[in-house]
mmCIF file of C-alpha atoms in Angstrom:
data_model
loop_
_atom_site.group_PDB
_atom_site.id
_atom_site.type_symbol
_atom_site.label_atom_id
_atom_site.label_comp_id
_atom_site.label_asym_id
_atom_site.label_seq_id
_atom_site.Cartn_x
_atom_site.Cartn_y
_atom_site.Cartn_z
ATOM 1 C CA MET A 228 -0.180 -0.113 0.293
ATOM 2 C CA SER A 229 1.338 3.643 -0.743
ATOM 3 C CA PHE A 230 0.440 6.609 0.500
ATOM 4 C CA SER A 231 1.011 9.853 0.005
ATOM 5 C CA CYS A 232 -0.919 13.762 1.502
ATOM 6 C CA GLU A 233 -0.371 16.815 -0.595
ATOM 7 C CA GLU A 234 -0.740 18.989 2.292
ATOM 8 C CA CYS A 235 0.681 17.859 4.735
ATOM 9 C CA GLY A 236 3.954 15.375 2.832
ATOM 10 C CA TYR A 237 2.927 12.693 4.630
ATOM 11 C CA GLU A 238 4.906 9.488 2.965
ATOM 12 C CA ASN A 239 3.346 5.818 3.575
ATOM 13 C CA ASN A 240 5.126 2.831 1.534
ATOM 14 C CA GLU A 241 3.606 0.146 3.998
ATOM 15 C CA ILE A 242 2.877 -3.308 3.062
ATOM 16 C CA GLN A 243 0.564 -6.583 4.073
ATOM 17 C CA PRO A 244 1.788 -9.932 3.665
ATOM 18 C CA GLY A 245 -0.525 -11.425 1.600
ATOM 19 C CA GLY A 246 1.040 -15.010 1.638
ATOM 20 C CA ALA A 247 1.847 -18.009 4.075
ATOM 21 C CA ILE A 248 3.570 -18.611 7.100
ATOM 22 C CA ALA A 249 7.438 -19.375 5.274
ATOM 23 C CA GLU A 250 8.268 -22.612 7.200
ATOM 24 C CA LEU A 251 11.128 -21.103 8.182
ATOM 25 C CA GLY A 252 12.683 -18.260 10.027
ATOM 26 C CA VAL A 253 14.604 -15.905 8.033
ATOM 27 C CA ARG A 254 18.328 -14.449 8.854
ATOM 28 C CA TRP A 255 20.167 -11.353 5.383
ATOM 29 C CA LYS A 256 23.485 -10.144 6.814
ATOM 30 C CA LEU A 257 24.761 -7.728 4.688
ATOM 31 C CA ARG A 258 28.148 -5.918 4.609
ATOM 32 C CA VAL A 259 27.878 -2.174 3.554
ATOM 33 C CA GLU A 260 30.756 -1.435 1.800
ATOM 34 C CA LYS A 261 29.420 0.623 -1.619
ATOM 35 C CA GLN A 262 27.130 3.014 -2.279
ATOM 36 C CA VAL A 263 25.957 0.593 -4.457
ATOM 37 C CA ASP A 264 24.463 -1.564 -1.277
ATOM 38 C CA LEU A 265 22.734 1.459 0.268
ATOM 39 C CA ASN A 266 20.859 1.293 -2.705
ATOM 40 C CA ARG A 267 19.612 -2.263 -2.003
ATOM 41 C CA GLN A 268 16.216 -2.644 -1.978
ATOM 42 C CA VAL A 269 14.600 -4.008 1.215
ATOM 43 C CA VAL A 270 11.462 -5.662 1.679
ATOM 44 C CA LYS A 271 10.568 -5.681 5.558
ATOM 45 C CA SER A 272 8.043 -7.660 7.736
ATOM 46 C CA ASP A 273 5.391 -6.961 10.747
ATOM 47 C CA ASN A 274 8.068 -8.741 12.078
ATOM 48 C CA THR A 275 11.413 -7.427 11.560
ATOM 49 C CA SER A 276 14.168 -6.804 13.295
ATOM 50 C CA VAL A 277 16.741 -4.715 12.495
ATOM 51 C CA LYS A 278 20.728 -4.015 14.183
ATOM 52 C CA ILE A 279 23.463 -2.771 13.853
ATOM 53 C CA PRO A 280 25.944 -3.914 14.735
ATOM 54 C CA GLU A 281 29.027 -1.050 15.543
ATOM 55 C CA LEU A 282 26.429 1.527 16.821
ATOM 56 C CA ASP A 283 24.527 -1.532 19.064
ATOM 57 C CA PHE A 284 21.931 -0.115 18.092
ATOM 58 C CA GLU A 285 17.882 -2.285 17.389
ATOM 59 C CA ILE A 286 15.296 -1.978 16.096
ATOM 60 C CA PRO A 287 12.795 -4.265 17.937
ATOM 61 C CA ALA A 288 10.424 -6.259 15.931
ATOM 62 C CA GLN A 289 6.885 -5.903 15.910
ATOM 63 C CA SER A 290 7.741 -1.628 15.791
ATOM 64 C CA GLN A 291 7.646 -0.707 12.762
ATOM 65 C CA LYS A 292 5.122 -1.503 10.457
ATOM 66 C CA GLY A 293 5.986 -3.800 7.393
ATOM 67 C CA GLU A 294 7.503 -1.683 4.173
ATOM 68 C CA VAL A 295 10.091 -1.866 1.155
ATOM 69 C CA THR A 296 12.847 0.377 1.659
ATOM 70 C CA THR A 297 16.669 0.722 1.071
ATOM 71 C CA VAL A 298 19.483 -0.317 3.287
ATOM 72 C CA GLU A 299 19.829 3.800 3.032
ATOM 73 C CA GLY A 300 15.656 4.536 4.227
ATOM 74 C CA ILE A 301 16.035 2.106 7.108
ATOM 75 C CA ILE A 302 18.610 4.696 7.731
ATOM 76 C CA SER A 303 17.194 7.914 6.840
ATOM 77 C CA ARG A 304 12.891 7.137 8.901
ATOM 78 C CA ALA A 305 15.868 6.581 12.384
ATOM 79 C CA ILE A 306 17.061 9.746 11.882
ATOM 80 C CA ALA A 307 14.222 10.852 11.524
ATOM 81 C CA GLY A 308 11.802 8.739 13.997
ATOM 82 C CA LEU A 309 14.969 9.807 16.165
ATOM 83 C CA THR A 310 15.696 13.202 15.106
ATOM 84 C CA GLN A 311 11.197 13.709 16.012
ATOM 85 C CA ASP A 312 10.455 17.076 18.131
ATOM 86 C CA GLN A 313 14.067 17.556 18.888
ATOM 87 C CA GLU A 314 13.887 20.936 19.099
ATOM 88 C CA ALA A 315 10.997 21.262 22.217
ATOM 89 C CA ARG A 316 13.721 18.211 23.887
ATOM 90 C CA ARG A 317 16.531 19.782 24.036
ATOM 91 C CA GLU A 318 15.086 22.789 25.764
ATOM 92 C CA GLN A 319 13.196 20.972 28.221
ATOM 93 C CA HIS A 320 16.062 18.074 28.020
ATOM 94 C CA PRO A 321 18.650 19.138 27.395
ATOM 95 C CA GLU A 322 21.413 16.409 28.425
ATOM 96 C CA ALA A 323 18.935 13.456 26.616
ATOM 97 C CA ALA A 324 18.552 16.159 23.418
ATOM 98 C CA GLN A 325 22.451 16.029 23.409
ATOM 99 C CA GLN A 326 23.294 12.038 23.279
ATOM 100 C CA ILE A 327 20.090 11.792 20.522
ATOM 101 C CA ASP A 328 22.486 14.465 18.534
ATOM 102 C CA THR A 329 25.624 12.174 19.114
ATOM 103 C CA PHE A 330 23.808 9.127 18.399
ATOM 104 C CA VAL A 331 22.460 10.431 15.202
ATOM 105 C CA SER A 332 25.707 12.032 14.054
ATOM 106 C CA LYS A 333 26.571 8.555 13.871
ATOM 107 C CA LEU A 334 23.938 7.011 12.447
ATOM 108 C CA GLN A 335 24.314 9.839 8.877
ATOM 109 C CA VAL A 336 27.896 8.611 8.945
ATOM 110 C CA LEU A 337 26.928 5.281 7.624
ATOM 111 C CA ARG A 338 24.738 7.178 6.177
ATOM 112 C CA GLU A 339 27.012 8.828 3.657
ATOM 113 C CA LEU A 340 28.623 5.257 4.217
ATOM 114 C CA GLU A 341 32.284 7.024 5.917
ATOM 115 C CA ARG A 342 33.629 3.639 6.520
ATOM 116 C CA PRO A 343 31.856 -0.205 6.346
ATOM 117 C CA TRP A 344 29.448 -1.093 7.935
ATOM 118 C CA THR A 345 26.658 -4.177 8.732
ATOM 119 C CA LEU A 346 23.318 -4.279 8.235
ATOM 120 C CA LEU A 347 21.692 -7.453 10.539
ATOM 121 C CA LEU A 348 17.690 -8.691 9.500
ATOM 122 C CA GLU A 349 15.951 -11.167 10.934
ATOM 123 C CA ASP A 350 12.239 -12.359 10.439
ATOM 124 C CA ILE A 351 11.057 -14.983 12.411
ATOM 125 C CA SER A 352 8.089 -15.221 9.776
ATOM 126 C CA GLY A 353 11.026 -15.534 6.893
ATOM 127 C CA ASN A 354 9.058 -12.745 4.969
ATOM 128 C CA CYS A 355 11.934 -10.426 5.110
ATOM 129 C CA PHE A 356 13.746 -9.865 1.191
ATOM 130 C CA ILE A 357 17.509 -7.896 0.725
ATOM 131 C CA GLU A 358 18.336 -7.453 -3.456
ATOM 132 C CA ASN A 359 21.070 -8.801 -4.457
ATOM 133 C CA SER A 360 23.874 -6.245 -6.624
ATOM 134 C CA GLU A 361 25.174 -8.674 -8.249
ATOM 135 C CA ALA A 362 22.411 -10.679 -9.556
ATOM 136 C CA PRO A 363 22.435 -13.095 -11.535
ATOM 137 C CA ARG A 364 25.632 -13.622 -9.734
ATOM 138 C CA ARG A 365 26.253 -14.538 -6.845
ATOM 139 C CA ASP A 366 26.012 -12.241 -3.767
ATOM 140 C CA PRO A 367 29.824 -11.732 -3.012
ATOM 141 C CA ARG A 368 29.192 -8.870 0.424
ATOM 142 C CA CYS A 369 25.504 -10.485 1.571
ATOM 143 C CA ASP A 370 24.531 -13.738 3.753
ATOM 144 C CA ARG A 371 21.178 -15.501 3.777
ATOM 145 C CA GLU A 372 21.112 -18.029 6.611
ATOM 146 C CA ASP A 373 17.670 -20.235 7.040
ATOM 147 C CA PHE A 374 16.824 -21.059 11.094
ATOM 148 C CA ARG A 375 14.271 -23.204 12.598
ATOM 149 C CA ARG A 376 11.535 -21.263 14.676
ATOM 150 C CA THR A 377 11.577 -22.200 18.778
ATOM 151 C CA ARG A 378 8.053 -22.684 20.293
ATOM 152 C CA GLU A 379 7.905 -19.065 21.562
ATOM 153 C CA GLN A 380 8.778 -17.220 18.762
ATOM 154 C CA ASN A 381 6.395 -20.231 16.985
ATOM 155 C CA HIS A 382 3.454 -18.646 19.958
ATOM 156 C CA GLU A 383 4.498 -15.170 18.401
ATOM 157 C CA LEU A 384 2.654 -15.831 14.970
ATOM 158 C CA GLY A 385 -0.130 -17.878 16.122
ATOM 159 C CA ILE A 386 1.445 -21.455 16.274
ATOM 160 C CA PHE A 387 0.039 -23.803 18.397
ATOM 161 C CA MET A 388 0.910 -27.454 17.783
ATOM 162 C CA HIS A 389 -2.256 -29.689 18.540
ATOM 163 C CA ASP A 390 -1.398 -30.702 21.589
ATOM 164 C CA GLU A 391 -1.102 -27.193 22.942
ATOM 165 C CA VAL A 392 -4.756 -25.955 22.433
ATOM 166 C CA GLN A 393 -6.429 -29.963 22.752
ATOM 167 C CA ASP A 394 -8.981 -28.829 25.095
ATOM 168 C CA GLU A 395 -10.093 -32.475 26.918
ATOM 169 C CA PRO A 396 -7.873 -35.561 27.496
ATOM 170 C CA ILE A 397 -7.124 -37.107 23.977
ATOM 171 C CA THR A 398 -8.925 -40.962 24.849
ATOM 172 C CA SER A 399 -7.726 -44.467 23.995
ATOM 173 C CA PRO A 400 -8.779 -46.215 21.051
ATOM 174 C CA ALA A 401 -9.162 -49.019 23.819
ATOM 175 C CA SER A 402 -11.299 -47.077 26.354
ATOM 176 C CA LEU A 403 -14.216 -46.573 23.638
ATOM 177 C CA ILE A 404 -14.961 -49.884 24.063
ATOM 178 C CA SER A 405 -18.384 -50.886 25.821
ATOM 179 C CA PRO A 406 -17.551 -53.641 28.480
ATOM 180 C CA SER A 407 -20.665 -55.547 26.769
ATOM 181 C CA LEU A 408 -18.601 -55.953 23.478
ATOM 182 C CA ALA A 409 -15.645 -56.690 24.954
ATOM 183 C CA SER A 410 -16.945 -59.671 27.433
ATOM 184 C CA ASP A 411 -17.825 -61.265 24.794
ATOM 185 C CA SER A 412 -14.458 -60.782 22.956
ATOM 186 C CA LEU A 413 -16.079 -58.660 19.372
ATOM 187 C CA LEU A 414 -13.853 -56.362 19.711
ATOM 188 C CA THR A 415 -10.297 -56.299 23.062
ATOM 189 C CA PRO A 416 -7.688 -53.838 22.373
ATOM 190 C CA ALA A 417 -5.152 -53.721 19.736
ATOM 191 C CA ASP A 418 -2.113 -54.873 21.062
ATOM 192 C CA PRO A 419 0.911 -53.152 19.090
ATOM 193 C CA SER A 420 3.362 -55.484 19.696
ATOM 194 C CA GLU A 421 0.824 -57.907 17.355
ATOM 195 C CA GLY A 422 0.415 -56.131 14.856
ATOM 196 C CA GLN A 423 2.497 -55.795 11.281
ATOM 197 C CA LEU A 424 3.866 -52.443 10.368
ATOM 198 C CA ASP A 425 2.595 -52.589 6.355
ATOM 199 C CA MET A 426 5.335 -50.413 4.062
ATOM 200 C CA LEU A 427 3.656 -47.932 1.188
ATOM 201 C CA ASN A 428 2.645 -49.529 -1.498
ATOM 202 C CA ALA A 429 5.640 -47.572 -4.180
ATOM 203 C CA THR A 430 1.803 -47.437 -6.740
ATOM 204 C CA GLU A 431 -0.195 -46.249 -4.331
ATOM 205 C CA VAL A 432 -0.503 -42.020 -4.081
ATOM 206 C CA MET A 433 -1.926 -39.985 -0.848
ATOM 207 C CA GLN A 434 -4.023 -37.397 -0.440
ATOM 208 C CA PHE A 435 -3.654 -35.016 2.263
ATOM 209 C CA ARG A 436 -5.209 -31.613 2.458
ATOM 210 C CA THR A 437 -3.655 -28.557 2.785
ATOM 211 C CA ASN A 438 -3.608 -25.076 1.652
ATOM 212 C CA CYS A 439 -2.706 -23.601 -0.949
ATOM 213 C CA PRO A 440 1.203 -20.736 0.101
ATOM 214 C CA ASP A 441 -0.278 -17.897 -2.523
ATOM 215 C CA CYS A 442 -4.112 -17.841 -1.351
ATOM 216 C CA ASN A 443 -3.615 -19.936 1.660
ATOM 217 C CA ALA A 444 -7.504 -21.362 0.097
ATOM 218 C CA PRO A 445 -7.689 -24.933 0.884
ATOM 219 C CA ALA A 446 -6.192 -27.292 -1.666
ATOM 220 C CA ASP A 447 -5.267 -31.004 -2.348
ATOM 221 C CA THR A 448 -1.529 -32.675 -2.406
ATOM 222 C CA ASN A 449 -0.704 -35.442 -4.055
ATOM 223 C CA MET A 450 1.885 -38.086 -2.485
ATOM 224 C CA LYS A 451 4.263 -40.765 -3.668
ATOM 225 C CA ILE A 452 6.949 -42.885 -3.601
ATOM 226 C CA THR A 453 9.060 -43.575 -6.890
ATOM 227 C CA ASN A 454 11.678 -45.687 -7.269
ATOM 228 C CA ILE A 455 14.522 -44.201 -9.009
ATOM 229 C CA PRO A 456 16.551 -46.871 -11.282
ATOM 230 C CA HIS A 457 20.264 -47.047 -10.047
ATOM 231 C CA PHE A 458 19.697 -44.257 -6.793
ATOM 232 C CA LYS A 459 17.684 -44.879 -4.186
ATOM 233 C CA GLU A 460 13.828 -43.675 -3.753
ATOM 234 C CA VAL A 461 12.019 -40.873 -3.264
ATOM 235 C CA VAL A 462 8.786 -39.152 -2.395
ATOM 236 C CA ILE A 463 7.465 -37.291 -4.795
ATOM 237 C CA MET A 464 4.293 -34.635 -2.946
ATOM 238 C CA ALA A 465 2.852 -32.121 -5.599
ATOM 239 C CA THR A 466 0.227 -29.370 -4.399
ATOM 240 C CA ILE A 467 -2.604 -27.635 -7.063
ATOM 241 C CA CYS A 468 -4.756 -24.753 -6.673
ATOM 242 C CA GLU A 469 -7.977 -24.824 -8.114
ATOM 243 C CA TYR A 470 -9.293 -20.982 -6.672
ATOM 244 C CA CYS A 471 -5.610 -18.872 -7.899
ATOM 245 C CA GLY A 472 -4.316 -21.743 -10.243
ATOM 246 C CA HIS A 473 -0.451 -22.287 -8.277
ATOM 247 C CA ARG A 474 0.944 -25.874 -9.100
ATOM 248 C CA THR A 475 4.075 -26.130 -6.857
ATOM 249 C CA ASN A 476 5.230 -29.895 -6.779
ATOM 250 C CA GLU A 477 8.976 -30.496 -4.731
ATOM 251 C CA VAL A 478 11.691 -34.079 -3.967
ATOM 252 C CA LYS A 479 12.536 -34.957 -0.745
ATOM 253 C CA SER A 480 15.240 -38.447 -0.967
ATOM 254 C CA GLY A 481 13.885 -41.254 0.857
ATOM 255 C CA GLY A 482 16.903 -42.208 3.013
ATOM 256 C CA GLY A 483 18.896 -40.469 4.706
ATOM 257 C CA ILE A 484 22.024 -38.343 4.570
ATOM 258 C CA GLU A 485 25.192 -40.404 2.450
ATOM 259 C CA GLU A 486 28.531 -41.155 3.857
ATOM 260 C CA LYS A 487 29.697 -38.519 1.747
ATOM 261 C CA GLY A 488 28.883 -35.369 -0.836
ATOM 262 C CA VAL A 489 28.099 -35.564 -4.026
ATOM 263 C CA ARG A 490 30.013 -33.439 -7.414
ATOM 264 C CA PHE A 491 28.006 -33.416 -11.442
ATOM 265 C CA GLU A 492 29.231 -32.032 -13.434
ATOM 266 C CA VAL A 493 27.189 -32.638 -16.799
ATOM 267 C CA LYS A 494 27.702 -30.912 -20.373
ATOM 268 C CA VAL A 495 24.687 -29.959 -22.274
ATOM 269 C CA ALA A 496 25.769 -29.168 -26.347
ATOM 270 C CA GLU A 497 22.973 -30.935 -27.635
ATOM 271 C CA LYS A 498 19.763 -31.864 -27.756
ATOM 272 C CA ALA A 499 19.963 -34.851 -26.076
ATOM 273 C CA ASP A 500 21.563 -33.441 -22.674
ATOM 274 C CA PHE A 501 18.263 -31.568 -22.396
ATOM 275 C CA SER A 502 16.619 -34.573 -21.573
ATOM 276 C CA ARG A 503 18.832 -36.036 -19.060
ATOM 277 C CA ASP A 504 17.204 -36.476 -16.299
ATOM 278 C CA ILE A 505 18.190 -34.688 -13.010
ATOM 279 C CA LEU A 506 17.804 -35.293 -9.155
ATOM 280 C CA LYS A 507 18.071 -31.441 -7.091
ATOM 281 C CA SER A 508 18.224 -32.026 -3.408
ATOM 282 C CA GLU A 509 16.746 -29.347 -1.666
ATOM 283 C CA THR A 510 20.246 -29.324 -0.381
ATOM 284 C CA CYS A 511 21.521 -28.965 -3.388
ATOM 285 C CA THR A 512 24.026 -25.772 -4.916
ATOM 286 C CA MET A 513 23.321 -25.476 -8.547
ATOM 287 C CA LEU A 514 26.903 -23.346 -11.101
ATOM 288 C CA ILE A 515 26.991 -22.844 -14.478
ATOM 289 C CA PRO A 516 30.606 -21.615 -14.904
ATOM 290 C CA GLU A 517 30.315 -20.216 -18.710
ATOM 291 C CA LEU A 518 27.637 -17.501 -16.982
ATOM 292 C CA ASP A 519 28.632 -16.908 -14.263
ATOM 293 C CA LEU A 520 25.668 -18.154 -12.026
ATOM 294 C CA GLU A 521 25.631 -19.710 -9.097
ATOM 295 C CA VAL A 522 21.423 -20.911 -7.530
ATOM 296 C CA GLY A 523 21.550 -21.401 -4.172
ATOM 297 C CA GLY A 524 20.099 -24.898 -3.017
ATOM 298 C CA ARG A 525 16.107 -24.090 -1.579
ATOM 299 C CA ALA A 526 16.219 -21.671 -3.715
ATOM 300 C CA LEU A 527 15.078 -24.107 -6.093
ATOM 301 C CA GLY A 528 13.574 -26.739 -3.555
ATOM 302 C CA GLY A 529 13.494 -30.003 -4.736
ATOM 303 C CA ARG A 530 12.807 -31.133 -8.300
ATOM 304 C CA PHE A 531 12.724 -34.400 -9.796
ATOM 305 C CA THR A 532 13.105 -32.708 -13.601
ATOM 306 C CA THR A 533 15.141 -32.512 -17.123
ATOM 307 C CA ALA A 534 18.348 -30.791 -17.654
ATOM 308 C CA GLU A 535 15.707 -28.226 -19.544
ATOM 309 C CA GLY A 536 13.600 -27.871 -16.809
ATOM 310 C CA LEU A 537 16.209 -27.354 -14.284
ATOM 311 C CA LEU A 538 17.314 -25.169 -16.565
ATOM 312 C CA ARG A 539 14.119 -23.147 -17.916
ATOM 313 C CA ALA A 540 12.986 -23.198 -13.655
ATOM 314 C CA THR A 541 16.148 -20.686 -13.188
ATOM 315 C CA ALA A 542 14.888 -18.470 -15.569
ATOM 316 C CA ASP A 543 11.231 -18.492 -14.736
ATOM 317 C CA GLN A 544 12.619 -17.779 -10.929
ATOM 318 C CA LEU A 545 15.279 -15.083 -11.667
ATOM 319 C CA ALA A 546 12.215 -12.818 -14.310
ATOM 320 C CA GLN A 547 9.636 -13.382 -11.189
ATOM 321 C CA ALA A 548 12.201 -12.549 -7.643
ATOM 322 C CA PRO A 549 11.677 -9.721 -6.436
ATOM 323 C CA GLY A 550 14.699 -7.544 -6.572
ATOM 324 C CA VAL A 551 15.468 -7.190 -8.930
ATOM 325 C CA VAL A 552 13.681 -5.166 -11.554
ATOM 326 C CA GLY A 553 13.343 -1.486 -10.099
ATOM 327 C CA ASP A 554 14.228 2.304 -10.420
ATOM 328 C CA ALA A 555 16.828 1.961 -7.271
ATOM 329 C CA PRO A 556 20.776 3.956 -8.739
ATOM 330 C CA GLY A 557 21.660 -0.014 -7.817
ATOM 331 C CA VAL A 558 19.058 -1.565 -9.837
ATOM 332 C CA ASN A 559 20.724 -2.973 -13.052
ATOM 333 C CA PRO A 560 17.495 -4.603 -15.467
ATOM 334 C CA ASP A 561 19.817 -4.445 -18.414
ATOM 335 C CA GLY A 562 22.295 -6.633 -17.177
ATOM 336 C CA LEU A 563 19.532 -9.490 -16.232
ATOM 337 C CA LYS A 564 17.656 -9.111 -19.059
ATOM 338 C CA GLY A 565 21.579 -9.324 -21.222
ATOM 339 C CA PHE A 566 22.018 -12.844 -19.229
ATOM 340 C CA LEU A 567 18.014 -14.100 -19.568
ATOM 341 C CA GLU A 568 18.797 -13.446 -22.871
ATOM 342 C CA ARG A 569 22.130 -15.702 -22.727
ATOM 343 C CA LEU A 570 20.370 -18.520 -20.940
ATOM 344 C CA ASP A 571 17.672 -18.063 -23.717
ATOM 345 C CA ASP A 572 20.394 -19.088 -25.787
ATOM 346 C CA VAL A 573 21.572 -21.862 -24.088
ATOM 347 C CA LEU A 574 18.076 -22.922 -24.168
ATOM 348 C CA GLU A 575 17.857 -23.168 -28.109
ATOM 349 C CA CYS A 576 21.992 -25.147 -27.638
ATOM 350 C CA LYS A 577 23.794 -21.787 -29.311
ATOM 351 C CA ARG A 578 26.265 -22.302 -26.033
ATOM 352 C CA PRO A 579 27.795 -24.881 -24.063
ATOM 353 C CA ILE A 580 27.857 -24.998 -21.141
ATOM 354 C CA THR A 581 28.612 -26.678 -17.879
ATOM 355 C CA ILE A 582 26.056 -27.684 -15.070
ATOM 356 C CA VAL A 583 27.713 -28.625 -11.729
ATOM 357 C CA LEU A 584 25.158 -30.278 -9.099
ATOM 358 C CA ASP A 585 27.365 -29.833 -6.047
ATOM 359 C CA ASP A 586 25.541 -31.366 -2.904
ATOM 360 C CA PRO A 587 27.286 -32.379 -0.158
ATOM 361 C CA ALA A 588 23.870 -34.434 1.813
ATOM 362 C CA GLY A 589 24.535 -36.733 -1.715
ATOM 363 C CA ASN A 590 20.664 -37.346 -2.134
ATOM 364 C CA SER A 591 21.157 -35.832 -6.146
ATOM 365 C CA TYR A 592 20.778 -37.750 -8.890
ATOM 366 C CA VAL A 593 22.060 -37.162 -12.473
ATOM 367 C CA GLN A 594 20.758 -39.654 -15.480
ATOM 368 C CA SER A 595 23.720 -41.366 -17.481
ATOM 369 C CA LEU A 596 22.837 -41.241 -20.524
ATOM 370 C CA ALA A 597 25.324 -44.262 -21.801
ATOM 371 C CA ASP A 598 24.220 -47.381 -23.598
ATOM 372 C CA ASP A 599 26.003 -49.466 -21.387
ATOM 373 C CA PRO A 600 26.098 -49.584 -17.301
ATOM 374 C CA LEU A 601 30.256 -50.406 -18.047
ATOM 375 C CA THR A 602 30.405 -48.181 -19.775
ATOM 376 C CA PRO A 603 31.353 -44.155 -18.782
ATOM 377 C CA ASP A 604 28.782 -41.334 -20.194
ATOM 378 C CA GLU A 605 31.174 -38.975 -20.745
ATOM 379 C CA GLY A 606 29.042 -36.476 -20.911
ATOM 380 C CA LEU A 607 28.489 -36.299 -17.605
ATOM 381 C CA LYS A 608 31.601 -36.768 -13.930
ATOM 382 C CA ILE A 609 30.820 -37.583 -10.674
ATOM 383 C CA THR A 610 33.314 -36.899 -8.025
ATOM 384 C CA ARG A 611 32.601 -37.864 -3.912
ATOM 385 C CA TYR A 612 34.332 -36.612 -2.038
ATOM 386 C CA ASP A 613 34.009 -35.493 1.738
ATOM 387 C CA ARG A 614 31.869 -32.351 3.632
ATOM 388 C CA THR A 615 33.794 -30.250 4.880
ATOM 389 C CA TYR A 616 33.206 -28.828 9.139
ATOM 390 C CA GLU A 617 30.714 -26.206 8.043
ATOM 391 C CA GLN A 618 28.805 -28.918 5.465
ATOM 392 C CA ASN A 619 28.338 -30.967 8.549
ATOM 393 C CA GLU A 620 27.144 -27.616 10.698
ATOM 394 C CA GLU A 621 24.664 -26.825 8.003
ATOM 395 C CA LEU A 622 23.168 -30.408 7.791
ATOM 396 C CA GLY A 623 23.175 -30.491 11.364
ATOM 397 C CA LEU A 624 25.675 -33.716 11.676
ATOM 398 C CA ASN A 625 28.338 -32.308 14.133
ATOM 399 C CA ASP A 626 25.948 -32.353 17.681
ATOM 400 C CA MET A 627 24.725 -35.290 16.353
ATOM 401 C CA LYS A 628 25.260 -38.798 18.632
ATOM 402 C CA VAL A 629 25.110 -41.083 16.692
ATOM 403 C CA GLU A 630 27.752 -43.837 19.659
ATOM 404 C CA GLY A 631 26.434 -44.485 23.276
ATOM 405 C CA TYR A 632 23.477 -42.343 22.943
ATOM 406 C CA GLU A 633 21.634 -44.096 25.538
ATOM 407 C CA GLU A 634 23.604 -42.935 28.088
ATOM 408 C CA SER A 635 22.608 -40.258 29.711
#
């Protein structure tokens, strides 16, 4: 929403989230070193907190309405808020006014970029964003980290577990059996030790109700287990919304994290290369050195597609991403347009490329086009490697106790 008053000059560019709360919270860390960093577009929600460690300055969540602004705009709004009624404060509380003036001068130093500084954003709803001024290349000065919310943070967002809102205690199935039926041996309580675990049929498609991530209307999600030859079982989930037409599909590995990470180098130069099947997990990053492109694992999510489908999904993601098109001085729409044109050349077989898929969890797969399974595919190079400490930390393996876990 945007509002501007011609009489008093009041302006408002407040935003309200129209989608669902993200599954994970998000933290952004931006190192402001260049003028283009001040012009980066920033999307803040009501749940976004802002910190500047160099000044020990914080804007708590829920203290400001969500807005679309820039890095410079965040500093300018803070200065405007601190200097409001400053003239009256100088007369009534001169010492406090002097302290505020000193702090405002420090904020002005940051706004003039007289020295580098750091901007930290944290949003437990996951609905905040900082523009990549280097798009479509990897941003060298901005880092994003997703995190799982705590129980208290879920409560702040109005999210509660089923057992937290249950008014009445759950009645066991055995207590629902009347004594007369039990005595006649018509119905007897089930003994879990005597039961058998029924495996999910590979041909069965399970369906459950969920909400559309776009319009929040009720939608059906289909789930099926599929066995990929020479790899493993995966779980494919697809959601179709009948109200807004939104479609999404997601692939998750049916097994655990592999002992080693895997790196695929796929050469794409001919039409046949585009039909190569690719299973990309959500922990797999994609690089295309010829286009100077790097896409994080969660950007495209888990997908079971082809090389062509992966490239087209990347193009669609870039064309629809927030912040890559705008009128701020730091935005370069011509650069993005040129990149999409080069990507179109790749899809038309005018430019050969190499797709590099790096999955530290080892849950990705690329089809070999060799007729003989024992013959190596010249267009595919597979490397298995030991994960680094940082990769294990990101996967949550460093804190996992696998031996003697029954001990206190």
